[in-house]
PDB file of C-alpha atoms in Angstrom:
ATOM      1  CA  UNK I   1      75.486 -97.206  78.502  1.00 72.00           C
ATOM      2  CA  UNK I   2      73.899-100.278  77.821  1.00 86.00           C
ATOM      3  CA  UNK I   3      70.869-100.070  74.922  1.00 91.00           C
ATOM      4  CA  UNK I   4      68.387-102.781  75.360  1.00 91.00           C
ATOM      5  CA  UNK I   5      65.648-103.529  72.238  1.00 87.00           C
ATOM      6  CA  UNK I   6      63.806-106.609  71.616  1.00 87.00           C
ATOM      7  CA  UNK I   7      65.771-107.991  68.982  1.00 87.00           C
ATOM      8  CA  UNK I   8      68.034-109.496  71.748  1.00 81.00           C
ATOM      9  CA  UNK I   9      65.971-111.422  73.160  1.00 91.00           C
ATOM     10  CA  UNK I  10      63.340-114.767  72.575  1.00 92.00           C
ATOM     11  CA  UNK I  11      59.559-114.581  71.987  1.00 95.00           C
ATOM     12  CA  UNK I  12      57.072-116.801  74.358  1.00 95.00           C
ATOM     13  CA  UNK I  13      53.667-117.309  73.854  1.00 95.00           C
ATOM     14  CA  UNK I  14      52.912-118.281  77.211  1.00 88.00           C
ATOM     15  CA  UNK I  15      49.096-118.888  76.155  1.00 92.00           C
ATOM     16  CA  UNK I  16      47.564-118.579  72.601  1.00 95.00           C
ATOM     17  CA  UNK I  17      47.835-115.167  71.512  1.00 96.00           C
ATOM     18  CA  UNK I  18      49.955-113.966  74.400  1.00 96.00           C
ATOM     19  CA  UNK I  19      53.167-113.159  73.081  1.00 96.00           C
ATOM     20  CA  UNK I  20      55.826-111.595  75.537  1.00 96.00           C
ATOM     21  CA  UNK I  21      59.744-110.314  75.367  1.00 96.00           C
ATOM     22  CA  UNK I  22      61.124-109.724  78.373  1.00 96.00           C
ATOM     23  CA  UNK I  23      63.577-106.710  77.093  1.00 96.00           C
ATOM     24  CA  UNK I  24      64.774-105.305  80.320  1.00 96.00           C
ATOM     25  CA  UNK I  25      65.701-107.784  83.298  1.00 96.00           C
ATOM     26  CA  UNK I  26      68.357-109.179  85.719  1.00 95.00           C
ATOM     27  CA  UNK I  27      69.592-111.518  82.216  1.00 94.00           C
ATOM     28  CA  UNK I  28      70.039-108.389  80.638  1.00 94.00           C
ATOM     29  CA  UNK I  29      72.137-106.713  82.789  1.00 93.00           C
ATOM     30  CA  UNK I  30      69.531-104.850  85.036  1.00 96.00           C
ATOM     31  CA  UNK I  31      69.727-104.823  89.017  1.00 96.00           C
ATOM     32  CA  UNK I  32      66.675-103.392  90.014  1.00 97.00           C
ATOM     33  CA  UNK I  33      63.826-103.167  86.904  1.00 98.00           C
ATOM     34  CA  UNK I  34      62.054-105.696  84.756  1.00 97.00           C
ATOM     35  CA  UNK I  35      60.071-104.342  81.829  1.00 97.00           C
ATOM     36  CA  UNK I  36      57.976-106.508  79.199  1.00 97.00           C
ATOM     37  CA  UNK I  37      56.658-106.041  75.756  1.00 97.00           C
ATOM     38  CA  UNK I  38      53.549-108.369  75.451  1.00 97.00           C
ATOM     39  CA  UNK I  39      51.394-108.795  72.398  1.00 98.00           C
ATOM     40  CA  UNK I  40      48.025-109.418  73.014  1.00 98.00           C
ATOM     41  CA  UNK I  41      45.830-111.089  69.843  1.00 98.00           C
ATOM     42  CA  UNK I  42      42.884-110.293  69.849  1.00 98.00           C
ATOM     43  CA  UNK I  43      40.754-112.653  71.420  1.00 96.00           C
ATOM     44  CA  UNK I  44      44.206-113.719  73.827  1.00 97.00           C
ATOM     45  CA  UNK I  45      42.761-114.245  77.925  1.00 95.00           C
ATOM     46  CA  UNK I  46      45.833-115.542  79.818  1.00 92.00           C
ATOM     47  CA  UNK I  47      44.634-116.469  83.491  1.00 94.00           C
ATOM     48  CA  UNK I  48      44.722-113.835  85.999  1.00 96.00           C
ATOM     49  CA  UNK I  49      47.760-113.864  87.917  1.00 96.00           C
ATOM     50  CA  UNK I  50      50.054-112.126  90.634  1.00 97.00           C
ATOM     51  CA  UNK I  51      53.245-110.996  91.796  1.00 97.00           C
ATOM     52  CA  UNK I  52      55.207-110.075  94.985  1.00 98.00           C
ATOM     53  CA  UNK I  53      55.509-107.009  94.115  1.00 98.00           C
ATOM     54  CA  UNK I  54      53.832-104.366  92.389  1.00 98.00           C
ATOM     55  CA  UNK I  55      53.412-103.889  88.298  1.00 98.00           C
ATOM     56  CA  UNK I  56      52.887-101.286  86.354  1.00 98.00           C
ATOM     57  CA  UNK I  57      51.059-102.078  82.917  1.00 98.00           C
ATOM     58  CA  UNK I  58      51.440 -99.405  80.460  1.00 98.00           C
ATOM     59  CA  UNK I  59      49.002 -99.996  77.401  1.00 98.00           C
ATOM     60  CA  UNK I  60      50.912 -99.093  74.400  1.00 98.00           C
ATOM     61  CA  UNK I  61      48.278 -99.713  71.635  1.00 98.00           C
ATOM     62  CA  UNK I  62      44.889-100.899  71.787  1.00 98.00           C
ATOM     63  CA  UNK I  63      42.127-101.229  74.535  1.00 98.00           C
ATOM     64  CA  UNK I  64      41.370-104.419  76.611  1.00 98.00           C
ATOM     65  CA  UNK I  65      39.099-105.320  79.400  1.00 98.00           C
ATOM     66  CA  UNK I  66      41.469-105.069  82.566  1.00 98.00           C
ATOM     67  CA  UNK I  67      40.836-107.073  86.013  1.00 98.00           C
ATOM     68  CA  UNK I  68      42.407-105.797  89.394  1.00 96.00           C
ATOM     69  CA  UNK I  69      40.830-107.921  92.426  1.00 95.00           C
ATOM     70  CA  UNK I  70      37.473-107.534  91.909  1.00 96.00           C
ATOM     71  CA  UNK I  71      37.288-104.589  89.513  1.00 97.00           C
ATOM     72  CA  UNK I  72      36.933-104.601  86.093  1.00 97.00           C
ATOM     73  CA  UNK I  73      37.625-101.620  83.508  1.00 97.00           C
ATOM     74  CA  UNK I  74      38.048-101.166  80.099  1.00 98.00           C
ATOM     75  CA  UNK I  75      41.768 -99.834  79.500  1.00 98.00           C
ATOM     76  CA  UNK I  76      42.934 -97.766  76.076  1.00 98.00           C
ATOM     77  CA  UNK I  77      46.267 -96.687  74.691  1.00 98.00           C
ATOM     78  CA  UNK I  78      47.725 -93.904  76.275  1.00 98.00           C
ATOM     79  CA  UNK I  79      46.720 -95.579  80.103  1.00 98.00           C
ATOM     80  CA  UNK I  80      48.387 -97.489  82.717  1.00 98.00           C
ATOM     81  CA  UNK I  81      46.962 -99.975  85.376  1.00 98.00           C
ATOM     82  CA  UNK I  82      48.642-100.267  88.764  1.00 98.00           C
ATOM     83  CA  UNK I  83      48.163-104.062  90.265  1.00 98.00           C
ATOM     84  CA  UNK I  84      49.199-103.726  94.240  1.00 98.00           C
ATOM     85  CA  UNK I  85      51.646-106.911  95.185  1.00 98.00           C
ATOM     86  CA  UNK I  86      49.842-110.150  95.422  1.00 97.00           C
ATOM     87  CA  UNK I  87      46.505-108.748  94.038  1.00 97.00           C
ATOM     88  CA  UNK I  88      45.491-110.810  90.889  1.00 97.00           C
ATOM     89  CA  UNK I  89      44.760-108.911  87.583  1.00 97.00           C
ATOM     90  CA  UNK I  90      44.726-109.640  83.670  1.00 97.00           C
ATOM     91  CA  UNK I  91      43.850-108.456  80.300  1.00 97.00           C
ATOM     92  CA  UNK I  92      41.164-109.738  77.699  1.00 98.00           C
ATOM     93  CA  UNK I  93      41.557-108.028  74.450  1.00 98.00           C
ATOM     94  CA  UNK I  94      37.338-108.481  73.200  1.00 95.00           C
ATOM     95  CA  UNK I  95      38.179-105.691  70.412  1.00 95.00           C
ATOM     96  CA  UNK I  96      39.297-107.486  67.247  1.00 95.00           C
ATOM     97  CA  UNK I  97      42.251-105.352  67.367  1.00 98.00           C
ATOM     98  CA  UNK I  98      46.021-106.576  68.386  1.00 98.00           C
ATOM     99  CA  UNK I  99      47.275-104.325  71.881  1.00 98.00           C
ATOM    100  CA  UNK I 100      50.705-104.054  73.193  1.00 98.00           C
ATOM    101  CA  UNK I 101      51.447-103.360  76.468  1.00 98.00           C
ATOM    102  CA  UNK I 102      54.568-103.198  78.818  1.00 98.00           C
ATOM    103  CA  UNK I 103      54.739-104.796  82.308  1.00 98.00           C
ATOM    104  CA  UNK I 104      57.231-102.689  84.367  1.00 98.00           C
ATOM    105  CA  UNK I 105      58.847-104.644  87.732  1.00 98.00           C
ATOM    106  CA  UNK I 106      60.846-103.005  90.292  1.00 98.00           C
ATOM    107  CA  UNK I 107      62.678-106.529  90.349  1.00 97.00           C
ATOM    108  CA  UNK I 108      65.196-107.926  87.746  1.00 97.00           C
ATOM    109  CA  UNK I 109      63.271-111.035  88.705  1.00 96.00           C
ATOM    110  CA  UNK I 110      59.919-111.789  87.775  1.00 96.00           C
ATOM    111  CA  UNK I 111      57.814-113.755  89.959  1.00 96.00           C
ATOM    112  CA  UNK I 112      54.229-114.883  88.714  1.00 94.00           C
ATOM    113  CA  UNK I 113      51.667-117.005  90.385  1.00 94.00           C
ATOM    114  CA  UNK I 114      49.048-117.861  87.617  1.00 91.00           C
ATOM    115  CA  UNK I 115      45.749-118.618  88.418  1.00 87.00           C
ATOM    116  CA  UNK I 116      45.303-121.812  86.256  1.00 75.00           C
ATOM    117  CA  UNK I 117      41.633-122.492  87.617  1.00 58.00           C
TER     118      UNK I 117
END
């Protein structure tokens, strides 16, 4: 039974303040799942992106401003945002307070279109 943790695996801040650790995927020995750990500093706003297929964000610790499509919500530990396939979405932690939150993929595979406008 393989046990997966973070310590395996490399840190990238993909954008300032957005630090992720990919600790579950198809490098890892998984065939069907991706799950994320992602950092968010506070005042971290990575451009809205989208996948192929669905993700579930679970929010860990904290509360940030979430945007699905055109919606957007403010999201607190505890809570997890769907984004449908191909819809864009995104956090902005506004609260002076680090939050960590997990992407979950049903693909060992991550695909991510980032909206770089």
């Amino acid at each position: 039974m393989p046990i997966l943790d973070k310590s395996g695996t490399d840190m990238t801040e993909m954008y300032t303040g957005f630090k992720r650790w990919s600790v579950v995927d198809g490098t890892r020995g998984s065939t069907q799942v991706s799950v994320a750990e992602v950092l968010m500093e506070p005042g971290s706003s990575p451009p809205l992106h989208a996948h192929p297929t669905e993700e579930t964000i679970l929010i860990a610790e904290g509360e940030l401003e979430a945007y699905i499509g055109d919606e957007t919500r403010m999201v607190s530990a505890g809570q997890f945002v769907l984004a449908p396939p191909g819809v864009k979405h995104g956090f902005s932690n506004k609260s002076g307070k680090p939050a960590l939150i997990y992407g979950i993929h049903p693909t060992p595979a991550v695909q991510t279109e980032w909206d770089e406008e």
